[in-house]
Coordinates of C-alpha atoms and ligand atoms in Angstrom, one line a residue:
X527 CA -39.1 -27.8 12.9
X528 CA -35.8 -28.1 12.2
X529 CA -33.2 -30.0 14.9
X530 CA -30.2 -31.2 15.4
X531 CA -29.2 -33.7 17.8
X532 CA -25.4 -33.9 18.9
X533 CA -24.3 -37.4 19.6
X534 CA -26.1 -40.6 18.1
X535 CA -25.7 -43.0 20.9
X536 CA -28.8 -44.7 22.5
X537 CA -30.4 -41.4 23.4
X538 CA -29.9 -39.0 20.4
X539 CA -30.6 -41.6 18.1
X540 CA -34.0 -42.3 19.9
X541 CA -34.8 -38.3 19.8
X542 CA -33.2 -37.8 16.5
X543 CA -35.2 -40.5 14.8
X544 CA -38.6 -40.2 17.2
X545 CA -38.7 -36.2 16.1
X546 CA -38.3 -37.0 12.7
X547 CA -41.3 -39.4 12.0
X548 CA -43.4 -36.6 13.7
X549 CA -42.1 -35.1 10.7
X550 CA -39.5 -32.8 11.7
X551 CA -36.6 -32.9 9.3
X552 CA -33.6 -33.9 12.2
X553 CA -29.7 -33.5 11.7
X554 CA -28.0 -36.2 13.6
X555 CA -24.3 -35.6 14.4
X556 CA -21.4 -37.8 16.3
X557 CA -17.4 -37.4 16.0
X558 CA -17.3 -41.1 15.7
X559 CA -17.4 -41.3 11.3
X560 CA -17.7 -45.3 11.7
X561 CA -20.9 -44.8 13.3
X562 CA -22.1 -42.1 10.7
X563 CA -21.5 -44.3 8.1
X564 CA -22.9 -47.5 9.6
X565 CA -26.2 -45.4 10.2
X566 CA -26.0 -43.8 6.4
X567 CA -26.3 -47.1 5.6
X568 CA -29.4 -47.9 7.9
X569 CA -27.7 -50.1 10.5
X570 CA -28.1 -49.0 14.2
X571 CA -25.0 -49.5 15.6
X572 CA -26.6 -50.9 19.1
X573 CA -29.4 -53.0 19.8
X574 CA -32.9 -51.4 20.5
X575 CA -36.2 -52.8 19.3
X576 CA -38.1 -51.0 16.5
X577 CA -35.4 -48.5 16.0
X578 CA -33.4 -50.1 13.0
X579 CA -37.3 -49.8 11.7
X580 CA -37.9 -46.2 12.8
X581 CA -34.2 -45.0 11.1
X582 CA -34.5 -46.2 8.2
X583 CA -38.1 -45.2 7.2
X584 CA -37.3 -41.5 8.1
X585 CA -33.8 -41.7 6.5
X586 CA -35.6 -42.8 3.1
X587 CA -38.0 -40.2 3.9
X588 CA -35.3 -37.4 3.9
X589 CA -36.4 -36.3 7.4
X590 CA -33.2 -38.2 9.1
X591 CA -29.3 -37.4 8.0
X592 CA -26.2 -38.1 9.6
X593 CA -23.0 -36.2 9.8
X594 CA -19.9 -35.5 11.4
X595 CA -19.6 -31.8 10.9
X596 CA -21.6 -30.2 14.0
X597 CA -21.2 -26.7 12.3
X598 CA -23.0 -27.8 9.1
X599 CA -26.0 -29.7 11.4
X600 CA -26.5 -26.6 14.2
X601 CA -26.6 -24.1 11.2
X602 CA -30.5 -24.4 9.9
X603 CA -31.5 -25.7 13.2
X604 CA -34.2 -23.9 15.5
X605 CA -32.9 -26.3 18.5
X606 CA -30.2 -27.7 19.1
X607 CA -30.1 -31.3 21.6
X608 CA -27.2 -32.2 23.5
X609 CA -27.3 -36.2 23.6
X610 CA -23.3 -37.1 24.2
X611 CA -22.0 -39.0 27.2
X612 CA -21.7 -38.0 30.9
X613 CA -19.1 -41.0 32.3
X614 CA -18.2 -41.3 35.4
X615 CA -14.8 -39.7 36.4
X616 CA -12.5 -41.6 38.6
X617 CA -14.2 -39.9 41.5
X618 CA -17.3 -40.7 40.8
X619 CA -18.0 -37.2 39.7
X620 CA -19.9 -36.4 36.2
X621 CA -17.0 -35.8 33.5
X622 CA -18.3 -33.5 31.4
X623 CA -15.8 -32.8 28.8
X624 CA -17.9 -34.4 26.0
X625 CA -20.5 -32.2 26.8
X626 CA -18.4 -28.8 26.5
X627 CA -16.6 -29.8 23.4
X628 CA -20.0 -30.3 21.6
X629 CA -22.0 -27.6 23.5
X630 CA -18.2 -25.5 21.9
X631 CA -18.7 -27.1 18.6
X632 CA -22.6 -26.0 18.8
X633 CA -21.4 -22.4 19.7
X634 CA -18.9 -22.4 17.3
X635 CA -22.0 -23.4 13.8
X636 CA -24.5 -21.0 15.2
X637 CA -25.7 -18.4 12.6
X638 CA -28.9 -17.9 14.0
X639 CA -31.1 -17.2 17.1
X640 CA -31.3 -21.2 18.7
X641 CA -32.7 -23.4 21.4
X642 CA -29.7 -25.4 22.9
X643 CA -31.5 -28.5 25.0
X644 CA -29.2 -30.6 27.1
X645 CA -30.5 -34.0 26.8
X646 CA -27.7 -35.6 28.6
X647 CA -28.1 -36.6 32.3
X648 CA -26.0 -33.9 34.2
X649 CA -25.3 -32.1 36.9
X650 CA -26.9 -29.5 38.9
X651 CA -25.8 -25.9 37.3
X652 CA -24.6 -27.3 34.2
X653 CA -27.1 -25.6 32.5
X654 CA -24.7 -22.5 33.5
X655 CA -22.2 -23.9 32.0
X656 CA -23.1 -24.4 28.2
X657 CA -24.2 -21.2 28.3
X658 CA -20.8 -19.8 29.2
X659 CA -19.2 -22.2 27.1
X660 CA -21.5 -21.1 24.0
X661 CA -21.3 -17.7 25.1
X662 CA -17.3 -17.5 24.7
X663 CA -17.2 -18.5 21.2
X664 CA -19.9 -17.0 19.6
X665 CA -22.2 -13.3 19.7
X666 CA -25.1 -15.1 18.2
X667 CA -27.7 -14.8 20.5
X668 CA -29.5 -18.5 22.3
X669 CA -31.4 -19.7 24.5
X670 CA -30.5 -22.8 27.1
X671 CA -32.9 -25.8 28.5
X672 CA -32.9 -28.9 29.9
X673 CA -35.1 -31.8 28.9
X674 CA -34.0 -34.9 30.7
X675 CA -34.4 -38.3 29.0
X676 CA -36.4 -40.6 30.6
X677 CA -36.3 -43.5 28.3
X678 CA -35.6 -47.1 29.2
X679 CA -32.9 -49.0 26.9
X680 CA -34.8 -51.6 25.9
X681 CA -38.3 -50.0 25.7
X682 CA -36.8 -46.6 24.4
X683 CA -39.2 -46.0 21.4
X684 CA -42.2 -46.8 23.4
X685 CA -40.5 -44.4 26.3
X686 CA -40.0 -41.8 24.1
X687 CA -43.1 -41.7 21.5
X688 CA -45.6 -42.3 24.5
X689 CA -43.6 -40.5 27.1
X690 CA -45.3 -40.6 30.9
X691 CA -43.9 -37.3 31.7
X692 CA -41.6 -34.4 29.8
X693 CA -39.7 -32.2 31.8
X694 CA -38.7 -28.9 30.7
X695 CA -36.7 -26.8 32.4
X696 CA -35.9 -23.7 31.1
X697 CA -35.8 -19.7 32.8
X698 CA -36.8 -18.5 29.0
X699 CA -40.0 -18.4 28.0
X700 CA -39.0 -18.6 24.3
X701 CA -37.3 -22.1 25.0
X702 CA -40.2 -23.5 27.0
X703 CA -43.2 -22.8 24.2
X704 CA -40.7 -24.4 21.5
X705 CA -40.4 -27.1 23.1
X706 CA -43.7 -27.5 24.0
X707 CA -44.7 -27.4 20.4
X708 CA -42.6 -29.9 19.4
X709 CA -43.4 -32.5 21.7
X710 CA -47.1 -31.5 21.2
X711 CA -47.8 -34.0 18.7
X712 CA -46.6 -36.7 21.4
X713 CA -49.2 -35.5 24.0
X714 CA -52.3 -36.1 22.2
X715 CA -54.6 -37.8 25.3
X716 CA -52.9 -35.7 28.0
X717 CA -51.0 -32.3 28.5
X718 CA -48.2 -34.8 30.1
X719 CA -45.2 -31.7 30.2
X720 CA -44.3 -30.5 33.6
X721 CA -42.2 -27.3 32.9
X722 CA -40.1 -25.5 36.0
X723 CA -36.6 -23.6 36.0
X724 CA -33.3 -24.8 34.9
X725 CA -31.6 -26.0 37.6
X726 CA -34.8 -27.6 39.0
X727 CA -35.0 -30.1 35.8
X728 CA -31.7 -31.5 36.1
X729 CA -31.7 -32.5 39.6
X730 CA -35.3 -34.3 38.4
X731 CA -33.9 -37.0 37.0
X732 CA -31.1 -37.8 39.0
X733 CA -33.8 -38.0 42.0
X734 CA -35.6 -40.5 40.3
X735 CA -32.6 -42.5 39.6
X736 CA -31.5 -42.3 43.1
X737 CA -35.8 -43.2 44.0
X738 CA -35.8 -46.4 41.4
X739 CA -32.0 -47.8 42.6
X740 CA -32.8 -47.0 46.4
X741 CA -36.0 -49.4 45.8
X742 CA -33.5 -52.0 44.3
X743 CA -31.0 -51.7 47.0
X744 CA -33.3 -52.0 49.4
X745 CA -34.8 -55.2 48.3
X746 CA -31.8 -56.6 48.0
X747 CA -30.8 -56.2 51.3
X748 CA -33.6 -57.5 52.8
X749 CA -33.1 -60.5 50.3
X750 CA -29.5 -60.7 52.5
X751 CA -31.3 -60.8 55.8
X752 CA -34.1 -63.4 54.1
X753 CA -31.2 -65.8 53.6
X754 CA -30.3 -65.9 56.9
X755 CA -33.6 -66.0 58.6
X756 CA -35.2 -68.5 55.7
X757 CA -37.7 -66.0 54.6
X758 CA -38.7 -66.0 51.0
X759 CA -38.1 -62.2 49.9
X760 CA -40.3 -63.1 46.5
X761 CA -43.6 -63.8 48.9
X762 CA -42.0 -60.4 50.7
X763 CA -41.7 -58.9 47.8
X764 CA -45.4 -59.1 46.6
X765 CA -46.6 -58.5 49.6
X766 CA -44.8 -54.8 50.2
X767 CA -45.5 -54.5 46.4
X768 CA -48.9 -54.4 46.3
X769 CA -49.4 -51.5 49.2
X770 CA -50.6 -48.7 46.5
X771 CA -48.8 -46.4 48.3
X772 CA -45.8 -48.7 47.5
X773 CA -46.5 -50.6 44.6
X774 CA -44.3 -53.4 42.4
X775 CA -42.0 -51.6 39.9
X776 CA -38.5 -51.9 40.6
X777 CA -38.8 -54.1 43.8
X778 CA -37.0 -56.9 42.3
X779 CA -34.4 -58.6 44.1
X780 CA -31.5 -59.5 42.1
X781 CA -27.4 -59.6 42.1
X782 CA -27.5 -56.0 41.9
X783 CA -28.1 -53.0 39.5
X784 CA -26.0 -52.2 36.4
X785 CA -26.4 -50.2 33.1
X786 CA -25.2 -47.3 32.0
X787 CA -27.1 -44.8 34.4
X788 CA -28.2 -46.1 37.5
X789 CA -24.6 -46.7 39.0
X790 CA -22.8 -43.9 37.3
X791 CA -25.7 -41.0 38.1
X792 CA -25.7 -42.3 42.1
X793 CA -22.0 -41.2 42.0
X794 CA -22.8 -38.1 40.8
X795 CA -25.1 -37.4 43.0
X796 CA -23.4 -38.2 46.0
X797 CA -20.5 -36.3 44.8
X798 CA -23.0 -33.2 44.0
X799 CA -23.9 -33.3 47.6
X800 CA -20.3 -33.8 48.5
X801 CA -19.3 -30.8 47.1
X802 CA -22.4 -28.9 48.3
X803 CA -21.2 -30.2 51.8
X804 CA -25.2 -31.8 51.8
X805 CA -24.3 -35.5 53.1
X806 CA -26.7 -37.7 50.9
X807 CA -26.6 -40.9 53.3
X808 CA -28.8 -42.6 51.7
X809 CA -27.4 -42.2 48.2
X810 CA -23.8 -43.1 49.6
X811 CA -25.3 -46.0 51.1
X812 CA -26.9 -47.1 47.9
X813 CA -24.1 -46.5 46.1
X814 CA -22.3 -48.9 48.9
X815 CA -25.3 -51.3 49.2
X816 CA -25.2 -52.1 45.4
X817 CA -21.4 -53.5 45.2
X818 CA -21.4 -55.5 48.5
X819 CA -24.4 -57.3 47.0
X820 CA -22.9 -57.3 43.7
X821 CA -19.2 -59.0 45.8
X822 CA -21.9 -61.2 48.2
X823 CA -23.3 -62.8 45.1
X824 CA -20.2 -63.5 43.3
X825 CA -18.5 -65.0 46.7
X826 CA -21.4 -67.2 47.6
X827 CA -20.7 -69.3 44.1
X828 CA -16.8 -69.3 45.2
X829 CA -18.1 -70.3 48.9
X830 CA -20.0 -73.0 47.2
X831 CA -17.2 -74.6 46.0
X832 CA -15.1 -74.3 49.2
X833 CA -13.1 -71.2 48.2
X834 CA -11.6 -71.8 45.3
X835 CA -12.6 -72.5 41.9
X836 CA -9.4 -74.1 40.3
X837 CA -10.2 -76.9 37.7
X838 CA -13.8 -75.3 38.1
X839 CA -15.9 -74.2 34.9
X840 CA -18.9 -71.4 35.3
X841 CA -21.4 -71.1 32.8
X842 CA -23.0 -67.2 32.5
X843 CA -26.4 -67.1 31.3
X844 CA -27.2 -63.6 30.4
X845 CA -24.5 -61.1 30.0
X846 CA -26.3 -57.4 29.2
X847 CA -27.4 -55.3 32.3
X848 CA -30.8 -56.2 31.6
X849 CA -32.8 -57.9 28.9
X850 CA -33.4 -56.7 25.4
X851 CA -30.8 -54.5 25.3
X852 CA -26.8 -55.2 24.1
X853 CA -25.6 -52.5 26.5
X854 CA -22.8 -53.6 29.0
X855 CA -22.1 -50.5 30.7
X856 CA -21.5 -51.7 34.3
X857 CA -23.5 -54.8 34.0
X858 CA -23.1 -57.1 36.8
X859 CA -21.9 -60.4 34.6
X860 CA -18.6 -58.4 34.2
X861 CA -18.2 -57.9 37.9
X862 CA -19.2 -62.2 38.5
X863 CA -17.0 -62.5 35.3
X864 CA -13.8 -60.9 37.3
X865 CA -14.9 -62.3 40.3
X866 CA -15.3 -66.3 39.4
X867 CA -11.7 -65.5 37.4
X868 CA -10.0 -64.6 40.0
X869 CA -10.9 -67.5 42.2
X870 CA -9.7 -69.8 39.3
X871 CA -12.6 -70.6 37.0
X872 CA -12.8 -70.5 33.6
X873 CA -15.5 -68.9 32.1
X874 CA -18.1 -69.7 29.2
X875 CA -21.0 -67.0 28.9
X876 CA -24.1 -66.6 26.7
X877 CA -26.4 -63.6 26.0
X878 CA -28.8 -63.5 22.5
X879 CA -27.4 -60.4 21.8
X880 CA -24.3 -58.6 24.0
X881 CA -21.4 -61.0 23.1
X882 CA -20.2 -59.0 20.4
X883 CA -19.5 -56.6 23.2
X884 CA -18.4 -58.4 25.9
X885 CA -15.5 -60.1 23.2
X886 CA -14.5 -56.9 22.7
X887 CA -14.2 -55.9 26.2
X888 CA -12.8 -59.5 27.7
X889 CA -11.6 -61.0 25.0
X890 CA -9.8 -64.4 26.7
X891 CA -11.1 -64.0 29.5
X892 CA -14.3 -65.7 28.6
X893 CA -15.7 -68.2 26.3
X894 CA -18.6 -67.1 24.5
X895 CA -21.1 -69.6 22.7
X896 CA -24.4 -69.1 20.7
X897 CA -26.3 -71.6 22.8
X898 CA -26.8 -71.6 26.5
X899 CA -26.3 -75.1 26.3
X900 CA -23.6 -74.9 25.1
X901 CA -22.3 -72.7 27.6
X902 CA -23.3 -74.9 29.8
X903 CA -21.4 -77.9 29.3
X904 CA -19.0 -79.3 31.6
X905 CA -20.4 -76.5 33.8
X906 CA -20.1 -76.8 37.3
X907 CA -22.5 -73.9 38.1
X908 CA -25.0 -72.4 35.9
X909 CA -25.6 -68.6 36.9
X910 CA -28.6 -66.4 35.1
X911 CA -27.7 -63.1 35.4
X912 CA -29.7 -61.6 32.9
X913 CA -33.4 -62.9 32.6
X914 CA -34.0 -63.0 28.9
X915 CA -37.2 -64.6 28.3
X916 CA -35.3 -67.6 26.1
X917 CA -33.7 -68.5 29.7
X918 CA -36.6 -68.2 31.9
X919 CA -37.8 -71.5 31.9
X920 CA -34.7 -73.9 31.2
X921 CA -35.0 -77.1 30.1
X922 CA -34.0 -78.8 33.3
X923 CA -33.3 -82.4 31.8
X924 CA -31.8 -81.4 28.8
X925 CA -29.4 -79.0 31.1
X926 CA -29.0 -81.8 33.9
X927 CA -26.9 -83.9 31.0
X928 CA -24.7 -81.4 30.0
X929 CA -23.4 -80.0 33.1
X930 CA -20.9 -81.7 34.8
X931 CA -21.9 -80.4 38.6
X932 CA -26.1 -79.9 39.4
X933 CA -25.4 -76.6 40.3
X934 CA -27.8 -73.7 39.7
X935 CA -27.6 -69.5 40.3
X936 CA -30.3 -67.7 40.1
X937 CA -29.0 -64.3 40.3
X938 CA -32.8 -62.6 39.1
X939 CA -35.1 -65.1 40.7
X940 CA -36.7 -66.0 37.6
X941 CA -36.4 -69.9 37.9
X942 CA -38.9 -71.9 39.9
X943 CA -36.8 -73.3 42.7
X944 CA -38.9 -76.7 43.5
X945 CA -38.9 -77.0 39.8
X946 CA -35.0 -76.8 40.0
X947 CA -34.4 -79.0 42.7
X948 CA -36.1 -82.0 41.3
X949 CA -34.5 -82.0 38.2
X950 CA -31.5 -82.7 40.1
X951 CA -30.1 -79.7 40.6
X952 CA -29.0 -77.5 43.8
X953 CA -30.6 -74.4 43.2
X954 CA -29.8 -70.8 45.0
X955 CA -31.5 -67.7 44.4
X956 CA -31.5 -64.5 45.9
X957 CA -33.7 -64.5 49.6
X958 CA -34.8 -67.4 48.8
X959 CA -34.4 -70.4 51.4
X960 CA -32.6 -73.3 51.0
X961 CA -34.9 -76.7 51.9
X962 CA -34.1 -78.0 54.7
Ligands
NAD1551 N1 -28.7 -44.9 27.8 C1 -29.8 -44.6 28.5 O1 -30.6 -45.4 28.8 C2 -30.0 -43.2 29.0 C3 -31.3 -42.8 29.5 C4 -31.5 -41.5 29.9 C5 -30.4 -40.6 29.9 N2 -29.2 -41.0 29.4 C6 -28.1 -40.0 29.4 O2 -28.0 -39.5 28.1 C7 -26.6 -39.3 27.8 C8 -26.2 -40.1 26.6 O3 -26.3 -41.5 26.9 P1 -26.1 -42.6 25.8 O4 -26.4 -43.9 26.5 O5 -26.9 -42.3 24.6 O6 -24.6 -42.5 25.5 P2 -23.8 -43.2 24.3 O7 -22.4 -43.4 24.8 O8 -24.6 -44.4 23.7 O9 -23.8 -42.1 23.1 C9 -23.1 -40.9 23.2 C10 -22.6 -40.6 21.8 O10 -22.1 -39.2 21.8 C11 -21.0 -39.2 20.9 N3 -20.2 -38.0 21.1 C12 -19.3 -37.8 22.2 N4 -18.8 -36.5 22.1 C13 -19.4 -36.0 21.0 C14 -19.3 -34.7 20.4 N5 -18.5 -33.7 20.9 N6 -20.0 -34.4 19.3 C15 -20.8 -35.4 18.7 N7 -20.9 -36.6 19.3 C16 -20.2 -36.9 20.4 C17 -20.3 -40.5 21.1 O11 -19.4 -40.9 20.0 C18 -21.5 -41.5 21.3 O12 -21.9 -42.1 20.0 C19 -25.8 -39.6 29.0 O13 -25.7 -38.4 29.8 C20 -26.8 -40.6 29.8 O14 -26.6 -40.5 31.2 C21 -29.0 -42.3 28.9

């Protein structure tokens, strides 16, 4: 088939390049030309395991191009994906004015009967409006769907070349067998597509968002109460985790969840049922949940140090909003990063792979090194916020010389604490009690 993808950012580079080496001859499009020349070139302009790979074999291939000129892409293409970006608006609510300038752009290129899929998380009846928006500038005749993505940064190819589950939501039975016959080739062992209406498919994966960071939230709080009652929420946590009815994805304790959906979807949603006049408790409360225990973390390394961390230096181990990825997007070092700042510290941080980014966003404000080590010296608190495999088991000796205070945060509860402790250091993690 022939596709085009609209916006070549983490997800419609994924779709753009896994279509293509099921050998689909895919347009990918974005209005930022740097990017479209870095990726002419074969560089990926983010960080995602096997995709550099992936690009460039189907770019040599001829099956993969790049451009800027939406027009030129939507004009040969049987469907059309929608992969731009859905921030959140001051408000919390969805902004989705990226999305009607390239669903207008789309409208504006078609010569042809099309498929237009919105890939892009977003909300309930927007489905409505790309059609409308489509509708206004063009008398070419389309069809609209959803298919949500449901990749994981990080894992994406994997995600999206084996997927669990593809939803297709659609009220046009044209739309739904096209896209059914693409994926087909992805769905060898099992018929793995659920398809239902529109409307139905876009509130899909904002529920499972709101089921996956509701798990998270609720760990975490019961890792506050552990603290004060000197349970250990990691025995807690295995032991809920392995009800089947339950099981132990996404039960981890930690500082609290970041990334570029999780946070900015819940707000969405709560502001979906806002407007709706639905009151989504629990999603408010999540929403709620996840900063105070983002703000409890951060103040329990300035209550450490009796308030204030003037003359004080914090090392950051891990700076992306979860391992093997570069993405930054409301990761919980930046919130620590602010926090520690503001109570005086200065700031070194490390991460393998994100410091390109977080220079570019912080600039002074922290001191980036290529070593955790390094990072780490003169430190008087070490704090792992992202649990790369590289800094899951420390070298506790080596680490013990080059700090200048013993002082350990686990913010992921990857280190072993008894391990910790006699090395030397004072080590606190999340629900995890303090020896007595
Ligand atoms: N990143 C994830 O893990 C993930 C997973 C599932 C769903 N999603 C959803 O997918 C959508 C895209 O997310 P992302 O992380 O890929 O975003 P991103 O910011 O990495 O990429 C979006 C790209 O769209 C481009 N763009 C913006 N307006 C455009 C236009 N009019 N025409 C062409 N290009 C345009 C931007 O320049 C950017 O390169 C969001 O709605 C997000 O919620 C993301």
């Amino acid at each position: 088939m022939k596709l085009a993808v609209i916006g070549s950012g983490y997800v419609g580079l994924v779709t753009g390049a896994g279509f293509s080496d099921f050998g689909n001859h895919v347009v990918c499009v974005d209005i930022d030309q740097s990017r479209i020349e870095r990726l002419r070139r074969g560089e990926v302009p983010f960080h995602e395991p096997g995709l550099p790979e992936l690009v460039q074999r189907n770019a040599r291939q001829g099956r993969l191009v790049f451009t800027t000129d939406t027009a030129d892409a939507v004009r040969d293409a049987e469907v059309v994906f929608l992969a731009v970006g859905t921030p959140s608006r001051p408000d919390g609510a969805a902004d989705l004015s990226y999305l009607v300038d390239a669903a207008r752009a789309v409208g504006r290129g078609l010569t042809a009967p099309t498929v237009i899929v919105t890939k892009s998380t977003v909300p309930v009846g927007t489905g409505d409006l790309v059609r409308e928006t489509i509708a206004q500038v063009t008398s070419q005749s389309f069809a609209v769907a959803s298919n949500p993505e449901l990749l994981k940064e990080g894992d994406a190819l994997n995600d999206f070349l084996k997927p669990a589950r593809v939803i297709i939501g659609s009220n046009e039975p044209h739309a739904i067998e096209l896209l059914r016959r693409l994926y087909t080739g992805f769905l060898r062992t099992s018929d793995r597509i659920q398809v239902m209406d529109l409307r139905s498919a876009e509130l899909t994966k904002y529920a499972a968002n709101a089921m996956l960071a509701t798990r998270i939230s609720c760990m975490n709080e019961l890792a506050a109460l552990a603290v004060k009652l000197a349970w250990d929420i990691e025995k807690v946590r295995k032991g809920v985790g392995s009800d089947p009815r339950i099981g132990n994805k996404f039960l981890f304790p930690g500082v609290g969840f970041g990334g570029s959906c999780f946070p900015k979807d819940l707000r969405a949603l709560r502001d979906m049922g806002r407007a709706n006049d639905i009151r989504l408790g629990i999603v408010e409360s999540v929403v709620e949940a996840n900063e105070r225990s983002k703000r409890a973390f951060s103040a329990r390394i300035v209550d450490r140090f009796g308030g204030s961390l003037a003359g004080k230096r914090i090392a950051i181990w891990g700076l992306a909003f979860k391992p093997e990825t570069d993405d930054i997007r409301e990761a919980p070092a930046l919130d620590v990063i602010a926090h520690v700042n503001a109570a005086g510290a200065t700031v070194a941080g490390y991460d393998p792979i994100a410091s390109d980014n977080v220079r570019a966003l912080l600039g002074n404000a922290i001191t980036l090194t290529t070593d955790p080590y390094l990072a780490a010296e003169g430190a008087d608190a070490v704090v792992l916020l992202t649990e790369w495999h590289q800094l899951r088991q420390p070298d506790y000796a080596r680490l013990r010389q080059v700090v200048r205070t013993p002082v350990l945060f686990d913010g992921r509860n990857v280190w072993d604490p008894a391990e910790a402790r006699r090395a030397g250091f004072e080590y606190t993690g999340i629900g995890r009690p303090s020896p007595s």
